[in-house]
Short mmCIF file of C-alpha atoms in Angstrom, two decimals:
data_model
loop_
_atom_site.label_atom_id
_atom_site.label_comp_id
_atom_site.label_asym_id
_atom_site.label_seq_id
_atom_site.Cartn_x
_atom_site.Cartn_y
_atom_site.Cartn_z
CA UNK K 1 0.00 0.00 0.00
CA UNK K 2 1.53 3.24 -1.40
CA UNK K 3 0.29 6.49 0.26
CA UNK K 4 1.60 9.60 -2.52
CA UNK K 5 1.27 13.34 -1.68
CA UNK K 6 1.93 16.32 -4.50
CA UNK K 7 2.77 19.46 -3.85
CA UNK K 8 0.73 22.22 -5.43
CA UNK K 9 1.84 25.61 -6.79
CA UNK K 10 1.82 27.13 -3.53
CA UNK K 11 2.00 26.25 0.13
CA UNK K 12 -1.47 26.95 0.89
CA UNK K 13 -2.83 23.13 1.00
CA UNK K 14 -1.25 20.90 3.32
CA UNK K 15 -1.88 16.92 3.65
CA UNK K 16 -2.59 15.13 6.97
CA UNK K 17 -2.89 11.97 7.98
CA UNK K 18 -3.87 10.41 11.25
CA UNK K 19 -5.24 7.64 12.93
CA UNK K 20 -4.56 5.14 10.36
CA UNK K 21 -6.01 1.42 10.87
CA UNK K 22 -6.39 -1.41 9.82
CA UNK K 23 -10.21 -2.85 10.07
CA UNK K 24 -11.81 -6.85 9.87
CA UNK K 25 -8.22 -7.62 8.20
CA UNK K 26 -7.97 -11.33 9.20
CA UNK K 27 -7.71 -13.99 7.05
CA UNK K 28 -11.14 -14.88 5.12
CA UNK K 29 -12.23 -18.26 4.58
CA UNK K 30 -15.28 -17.98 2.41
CA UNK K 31 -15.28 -17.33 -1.13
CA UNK K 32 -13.70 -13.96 -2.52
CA UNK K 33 -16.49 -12.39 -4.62
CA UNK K 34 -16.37 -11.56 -7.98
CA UNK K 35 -14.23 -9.18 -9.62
CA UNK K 36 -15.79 -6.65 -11.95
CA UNK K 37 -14.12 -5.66 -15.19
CA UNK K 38 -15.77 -2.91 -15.47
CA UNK K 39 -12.91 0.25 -16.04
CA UNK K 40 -14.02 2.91 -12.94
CA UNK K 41 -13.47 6.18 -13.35
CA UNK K 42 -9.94 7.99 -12.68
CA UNK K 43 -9.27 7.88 -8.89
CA UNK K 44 -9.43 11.02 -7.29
CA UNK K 45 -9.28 12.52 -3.84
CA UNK K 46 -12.81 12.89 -1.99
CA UNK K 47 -13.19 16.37 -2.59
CA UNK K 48 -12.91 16.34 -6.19
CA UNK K 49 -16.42 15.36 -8.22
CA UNK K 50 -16.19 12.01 -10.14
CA UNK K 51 -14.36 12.31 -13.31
CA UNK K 52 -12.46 10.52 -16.41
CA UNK K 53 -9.63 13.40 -16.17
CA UNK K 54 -5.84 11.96 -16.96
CA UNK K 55 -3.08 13.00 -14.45
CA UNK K 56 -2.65 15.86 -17.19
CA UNK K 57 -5.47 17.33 -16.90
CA UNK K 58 -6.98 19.77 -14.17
CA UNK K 59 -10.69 18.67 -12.53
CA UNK K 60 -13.23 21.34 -12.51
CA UNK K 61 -14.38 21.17 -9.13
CA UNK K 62 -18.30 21.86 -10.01
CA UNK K 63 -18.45 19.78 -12.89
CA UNK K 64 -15.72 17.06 -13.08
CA UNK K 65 -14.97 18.81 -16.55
CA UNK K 66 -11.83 18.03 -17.89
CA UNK K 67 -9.24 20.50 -19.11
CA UNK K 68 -5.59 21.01 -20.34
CA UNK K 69 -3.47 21.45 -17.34
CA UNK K 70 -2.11 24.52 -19.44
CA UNK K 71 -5.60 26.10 -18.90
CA UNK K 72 -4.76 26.56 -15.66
CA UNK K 73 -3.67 29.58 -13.86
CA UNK K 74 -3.58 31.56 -17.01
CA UNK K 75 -6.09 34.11 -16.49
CA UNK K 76 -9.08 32.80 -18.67
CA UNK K 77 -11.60 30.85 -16.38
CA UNK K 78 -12.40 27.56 -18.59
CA UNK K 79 -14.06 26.15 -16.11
CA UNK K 80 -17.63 27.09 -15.21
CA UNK K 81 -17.50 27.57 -11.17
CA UNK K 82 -13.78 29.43 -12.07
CA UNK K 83 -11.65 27.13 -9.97
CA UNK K 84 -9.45 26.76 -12.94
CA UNK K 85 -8.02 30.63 -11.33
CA UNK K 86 -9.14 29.88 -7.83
CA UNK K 87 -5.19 29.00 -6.34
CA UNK K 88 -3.76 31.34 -8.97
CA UNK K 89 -2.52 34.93 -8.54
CA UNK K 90 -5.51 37.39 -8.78
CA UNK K 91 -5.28 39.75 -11.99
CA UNK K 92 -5.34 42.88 -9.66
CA UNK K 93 -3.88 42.54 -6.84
CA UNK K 94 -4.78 45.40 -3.95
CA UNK K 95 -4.64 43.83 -0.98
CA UNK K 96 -7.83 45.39 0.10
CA UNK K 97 -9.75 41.98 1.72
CA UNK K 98 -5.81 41.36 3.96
CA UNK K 99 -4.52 38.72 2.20
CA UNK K 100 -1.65 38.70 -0.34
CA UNK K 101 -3.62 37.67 -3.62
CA UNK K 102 -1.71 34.45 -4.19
CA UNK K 103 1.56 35.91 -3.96
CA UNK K 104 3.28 33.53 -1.08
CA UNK K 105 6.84 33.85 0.19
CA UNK K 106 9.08 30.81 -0.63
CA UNK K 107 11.92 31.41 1.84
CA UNK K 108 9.49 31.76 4.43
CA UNK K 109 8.38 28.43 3.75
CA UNK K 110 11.38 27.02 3.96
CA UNK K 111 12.10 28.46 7.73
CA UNK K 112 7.90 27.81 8.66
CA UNK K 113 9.37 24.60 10.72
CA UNK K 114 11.64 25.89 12.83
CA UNK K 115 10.27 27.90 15.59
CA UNK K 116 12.73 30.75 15.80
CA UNK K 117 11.02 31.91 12.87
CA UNK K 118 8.53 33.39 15.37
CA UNK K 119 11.29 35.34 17.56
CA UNK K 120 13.50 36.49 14.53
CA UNK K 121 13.44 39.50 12.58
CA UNK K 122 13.27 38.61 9.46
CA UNK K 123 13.26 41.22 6.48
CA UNK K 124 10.13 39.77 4.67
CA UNK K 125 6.85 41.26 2.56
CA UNK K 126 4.01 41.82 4.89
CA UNK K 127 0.75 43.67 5.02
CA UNK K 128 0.92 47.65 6.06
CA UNK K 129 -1.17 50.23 6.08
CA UNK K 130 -1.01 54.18 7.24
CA UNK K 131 -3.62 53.61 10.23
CA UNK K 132 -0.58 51.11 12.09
CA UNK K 133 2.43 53.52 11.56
CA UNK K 134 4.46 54.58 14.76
CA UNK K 135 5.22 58.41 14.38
CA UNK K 136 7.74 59.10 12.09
CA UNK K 137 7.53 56.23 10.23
CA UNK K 138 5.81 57.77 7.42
CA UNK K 139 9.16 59.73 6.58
CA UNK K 140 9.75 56.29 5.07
CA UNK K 141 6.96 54.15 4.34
CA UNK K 142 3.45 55.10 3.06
CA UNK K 143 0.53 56.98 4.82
CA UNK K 144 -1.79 56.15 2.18
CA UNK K 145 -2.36 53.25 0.08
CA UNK K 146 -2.85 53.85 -3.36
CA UNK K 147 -6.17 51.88 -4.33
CA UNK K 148 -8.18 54.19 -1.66
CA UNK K 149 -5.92 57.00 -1.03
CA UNK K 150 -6.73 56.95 2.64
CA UNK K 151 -4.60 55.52 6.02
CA UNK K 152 -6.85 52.54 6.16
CA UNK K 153 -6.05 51.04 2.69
CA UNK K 154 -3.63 47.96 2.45
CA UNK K 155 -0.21 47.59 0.57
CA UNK K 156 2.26 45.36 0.59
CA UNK K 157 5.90 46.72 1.86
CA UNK K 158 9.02 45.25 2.93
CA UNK K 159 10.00 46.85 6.34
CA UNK K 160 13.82 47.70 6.55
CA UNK K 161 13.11 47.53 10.43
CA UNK K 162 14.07 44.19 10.14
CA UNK K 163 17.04 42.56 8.52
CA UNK K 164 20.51 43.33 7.72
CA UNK K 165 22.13 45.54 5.23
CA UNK K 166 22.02 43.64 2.02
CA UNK K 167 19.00 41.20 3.22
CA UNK K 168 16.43 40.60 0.68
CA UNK K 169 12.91 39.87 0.38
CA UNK K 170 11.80 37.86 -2.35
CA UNK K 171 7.19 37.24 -3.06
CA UNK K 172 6.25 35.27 -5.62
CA UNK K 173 3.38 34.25 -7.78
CA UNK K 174 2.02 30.42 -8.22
CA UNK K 175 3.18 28.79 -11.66
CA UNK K 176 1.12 31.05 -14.65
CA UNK K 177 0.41 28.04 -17.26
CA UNK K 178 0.58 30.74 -20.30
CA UNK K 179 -0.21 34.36 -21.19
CA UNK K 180 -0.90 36.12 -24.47
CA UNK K 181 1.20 37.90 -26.71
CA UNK K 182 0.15 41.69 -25.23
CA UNK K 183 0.93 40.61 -21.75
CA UNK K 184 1.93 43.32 -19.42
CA UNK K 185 1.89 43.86 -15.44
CA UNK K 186 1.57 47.26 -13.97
CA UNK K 187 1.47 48.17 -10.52
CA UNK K 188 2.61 51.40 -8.49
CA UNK K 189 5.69 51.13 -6.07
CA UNK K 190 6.59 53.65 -3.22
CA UNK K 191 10.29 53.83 -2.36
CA UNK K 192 10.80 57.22 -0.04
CA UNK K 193 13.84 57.49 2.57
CA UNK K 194 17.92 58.21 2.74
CA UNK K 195 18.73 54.65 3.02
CA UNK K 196 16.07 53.38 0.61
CA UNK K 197 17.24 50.18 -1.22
CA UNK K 198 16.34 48.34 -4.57
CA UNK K 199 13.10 46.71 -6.37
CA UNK K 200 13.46 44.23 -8.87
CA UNK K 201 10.64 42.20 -10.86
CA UNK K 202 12.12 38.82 -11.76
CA UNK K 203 10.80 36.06 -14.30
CA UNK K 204 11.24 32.73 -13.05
CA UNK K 205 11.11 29.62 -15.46
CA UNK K 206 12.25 26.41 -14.06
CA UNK K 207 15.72 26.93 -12.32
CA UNK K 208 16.30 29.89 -14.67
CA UNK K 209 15.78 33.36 -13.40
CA UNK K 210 15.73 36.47 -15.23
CA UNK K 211 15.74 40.25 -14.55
CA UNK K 212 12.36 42.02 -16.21
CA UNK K 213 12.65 45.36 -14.39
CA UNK K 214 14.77 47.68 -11.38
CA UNK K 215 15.24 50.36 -9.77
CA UNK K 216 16.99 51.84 -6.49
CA UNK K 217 17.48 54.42 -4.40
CA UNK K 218 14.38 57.53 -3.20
CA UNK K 219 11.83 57.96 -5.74
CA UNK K 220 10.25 61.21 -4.03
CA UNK K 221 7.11 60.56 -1.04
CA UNK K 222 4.78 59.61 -3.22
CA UNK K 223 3.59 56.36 -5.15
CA UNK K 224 4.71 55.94 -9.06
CA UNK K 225 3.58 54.05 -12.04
CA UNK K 226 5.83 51.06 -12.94
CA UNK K 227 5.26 49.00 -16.03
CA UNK K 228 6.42 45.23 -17.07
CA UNK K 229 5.72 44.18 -20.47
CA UNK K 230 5.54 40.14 -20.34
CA UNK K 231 4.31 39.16 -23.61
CA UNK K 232 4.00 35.30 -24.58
CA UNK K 233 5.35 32.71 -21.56
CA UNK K 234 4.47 29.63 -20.22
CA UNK K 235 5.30 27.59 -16.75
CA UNK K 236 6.94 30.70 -15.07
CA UNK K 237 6.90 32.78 -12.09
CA UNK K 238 7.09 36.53 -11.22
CA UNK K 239 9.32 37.69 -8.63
CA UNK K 240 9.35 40.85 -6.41
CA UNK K 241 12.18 41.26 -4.61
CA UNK K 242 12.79 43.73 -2.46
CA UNK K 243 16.74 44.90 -1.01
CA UNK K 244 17.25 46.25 2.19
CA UNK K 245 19.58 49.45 2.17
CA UNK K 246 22.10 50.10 5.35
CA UNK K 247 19.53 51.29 7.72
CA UNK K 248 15.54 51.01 8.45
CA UNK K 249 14.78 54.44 6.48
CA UNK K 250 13.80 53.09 3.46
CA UNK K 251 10.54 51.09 3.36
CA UNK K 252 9.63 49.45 -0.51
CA UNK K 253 6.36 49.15 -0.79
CA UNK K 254 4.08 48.01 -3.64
CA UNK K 255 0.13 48.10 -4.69
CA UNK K 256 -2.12 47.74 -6.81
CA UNK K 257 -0.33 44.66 -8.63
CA UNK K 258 -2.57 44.46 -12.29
CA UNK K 259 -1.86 41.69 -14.86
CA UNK K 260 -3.69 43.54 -18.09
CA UNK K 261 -4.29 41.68 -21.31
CA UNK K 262 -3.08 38.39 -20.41
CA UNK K 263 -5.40 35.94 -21.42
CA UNK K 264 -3.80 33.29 -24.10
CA UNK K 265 -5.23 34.35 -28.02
CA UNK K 266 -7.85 31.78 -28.30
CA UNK K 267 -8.64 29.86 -31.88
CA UNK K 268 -11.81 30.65 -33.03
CA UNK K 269 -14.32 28.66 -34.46
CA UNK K 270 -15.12 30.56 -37.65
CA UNK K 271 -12.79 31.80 -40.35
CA UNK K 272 -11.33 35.08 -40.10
CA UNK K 273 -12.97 38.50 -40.95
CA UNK K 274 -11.76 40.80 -43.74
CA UNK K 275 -10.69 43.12 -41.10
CA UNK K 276 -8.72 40.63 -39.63
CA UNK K 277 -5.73 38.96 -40.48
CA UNK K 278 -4.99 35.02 -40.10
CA UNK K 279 -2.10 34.02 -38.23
CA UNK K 280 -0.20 30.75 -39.44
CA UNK K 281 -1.21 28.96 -36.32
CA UNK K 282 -5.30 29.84 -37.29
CA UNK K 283 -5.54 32.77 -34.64
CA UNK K 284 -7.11 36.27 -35.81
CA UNK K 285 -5.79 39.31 -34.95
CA UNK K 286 -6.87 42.86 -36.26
CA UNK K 287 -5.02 43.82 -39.33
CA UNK K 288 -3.83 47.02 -37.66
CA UNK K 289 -1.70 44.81 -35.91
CA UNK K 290 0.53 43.64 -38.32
CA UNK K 291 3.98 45.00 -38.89
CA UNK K 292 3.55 46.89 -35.66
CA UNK K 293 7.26 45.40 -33.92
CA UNK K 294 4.97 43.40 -31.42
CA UNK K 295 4.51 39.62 -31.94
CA UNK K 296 0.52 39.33 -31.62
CA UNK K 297 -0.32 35.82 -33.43
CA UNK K 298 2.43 34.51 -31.14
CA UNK K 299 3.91 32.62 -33.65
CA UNK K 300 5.72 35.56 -35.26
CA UNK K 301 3.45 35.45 -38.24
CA UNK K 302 2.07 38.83 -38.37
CA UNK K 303 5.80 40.26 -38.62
CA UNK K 304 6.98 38.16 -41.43
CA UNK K 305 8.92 40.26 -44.02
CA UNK K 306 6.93 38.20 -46.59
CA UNK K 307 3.25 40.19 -45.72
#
C-alpha cells in the first residue's frame, strides 16, 4: 500500500494523515467475490467530483470537466465555477480583503518549521497600512495606500526595520500556465527614505531566473507608475524582490499589482474576418496589428517580411 502526496503551486494546502487502521483484516475463509471488469473512473481525492480526467489534466471542481493542465492559472476561467483561477494569482492585486492575492513567500516556507522563525526579525513582505504607523515612520513608508488613497487602505511593503544591510525579500506568484502575446503587469511602487534600497521584478522559469525590471534608491514621497511588459510565456513565475539598504529608512512598498491583457489568443471557431488577419497557427488578430514590432499571433506570423 503506497500512500503519494503532491505538492501544489503554492504552500497553501497541506496533507494530513492520522489515525490510520487497519479494520476486519484477518484472514477470510469464504469465497472472494467476484471481480468486476468494469474500467471505474480515474481515482481522485474525496473532494474532487467524479471524473475521467488523466493526471494531465486539471478537474473542474463543479463539474468534473476536464481541461488542459495549461488552462490553468492563465487568467481565462475555462471552467464554469472558475476554480481553474481559484489557487492562482488574482489579476489585480490590492490587498484590500488582507490577504496577499496568491503571492506567497518561498523562503518563508522554507524556515515555517523551525520555531525561531517566530522570535527572529526577518526582512520579509508583509501587510501595512497608514492607520498602524508609529510616528515618524511615514518619513519612510506610506501613509496612504494607493487603491483608496486613505490611512486605512492595504499595501504590501518590505520593512527595513528588520534585517541586515544587504537582506532581501523575495514574493512570488504560483506557476502562470501561459499568457498572451500583449501581456503586461503594472502596478505602483513607493520607495521614499535616505537609506532606501532596490526593487526588482524577476521572471522565473524552471531553475532559470531572469531580470524584467529595477530600480533603487528615493523615488520622491509619493507612489509611481511602474510598467512590465511580459508578452508570450508559459510555466513561469514573477518575482518581487525587495533589497534592504544600510539602515531602516527606506521602506519598498508596492500596490495595486494588475496583470492587463493576459489571457492566451484563443482559436476561433469561424474563419477570419476581412478586417482581420490570419495568423499561421489559425488565430485572428486585427489587421492594424501587423507590422507593428509586437509579436501578436504569437507565432511571429504577423511580422513576417513576406506580408
Amino acid at each position: 500500500i503506497l500512500v503519494k502526496g503532491t505538492i501544489g503551486d503554492g504552500f497553501t494546502g497541506d496533507i494530513g494523515l492520522d489515525d490510520m487502521s487497519f479494520l476486519g483484516c484477518t484472514l477470510y475463509n469464504g469465497n472472494l467475490p467476484t471481480v468486476s471488469t468494469t474500467t471505474s473512473a480515474t481515482s481522485v481525492p474525496a473532494t474532487l467530483p467524479m471524473n475521467n480526467c488523466t493526471e494531465k489534466e486539471f478537474v473542474c471542481r463543479a463539474s468534473g470537466h476536464c481541461i488542459q493542465m495549461i488552462q490553468k492559472c492563465d487568467f481565462r476561467p475555462d471552467c464554469s465555477d472558475k476554480s481553474d483561477e481559484s489557487a492562482c494569482v488574482m489579476e489585480v492585486s490590492n490587498f484590500e480583503d488582507k490577504s496577499q492575492c496568491g503571492w506567497y513567500q518561498p523562503a518563508l516556507e522554507q524556515m515555517s518549521g523551525n520555531y525561531s522563525i517566530h522570535n527572529t526579525n526577518i526582512f520579509k513582505w508583509e501587510l501595512g497600512r497608514g492607520a498602524n504607523l508609529y510616528p515618524g515612520q511615514e518619513k519612510h513608508c506610506p501613509l496612504i495606500d494607493h487603491t483608496t488613497y486613505t490611512e486605512e487602505g492595504w499595501y504590501l511593503f518590505a520593512d527595513s526595520s528588520n534585517g541586515e544591510f544587504g537582506h532581501t525579500a523575495e514574493i512570488t506568484t504560483p506557476v502562470i500556465s501561459l499568457t498572451g502575446p500583449k501581456c503586461k503587469i503594472v502596478f505602483w511602487n513607493y520607495m521614499n527614505g535616505s537609506t532606501i534600497g532596490s526593487l526588482e521584478v524577476l521572471c522565473k522559469t524552471g531553475k532559470k531566473t531572469s531580470k524584467l525590471w529595477t530600480q533603487s534608491g528615493s523615488q520622491g514621497p509619493q507612489w509611481n507608475r511602474a510598467e512590465v511588459f511580459l508578452g508570450i510565456r508559459s510555466d513561469f513565475q514573477v518575482v518581487f524582490r525587495a533589497k534592504r539598504g544600510v539602515s531602516y529608512m527606506g521602506d519598498v512598498a508596492v500596490d495595486d499589482i494588475t496583470f492587463e491583457d493576459c489571457s492566451p489568443l484563443l482559436i476561433p471557431g469561424r474563419p477570419c474576418t476581412s478586417e482581420e488577419f490570419t495568423c499561421a497557427n489559425k488565430y485572428c488578430i486585427p489587421k492594424d496589428n501587423l507590422c507593428d514590432f509586437v509579436n501578436d499571433c504569437a507565432d511571429n506570423s504577423d511580422e513576417s517580411p513576406t506580408i
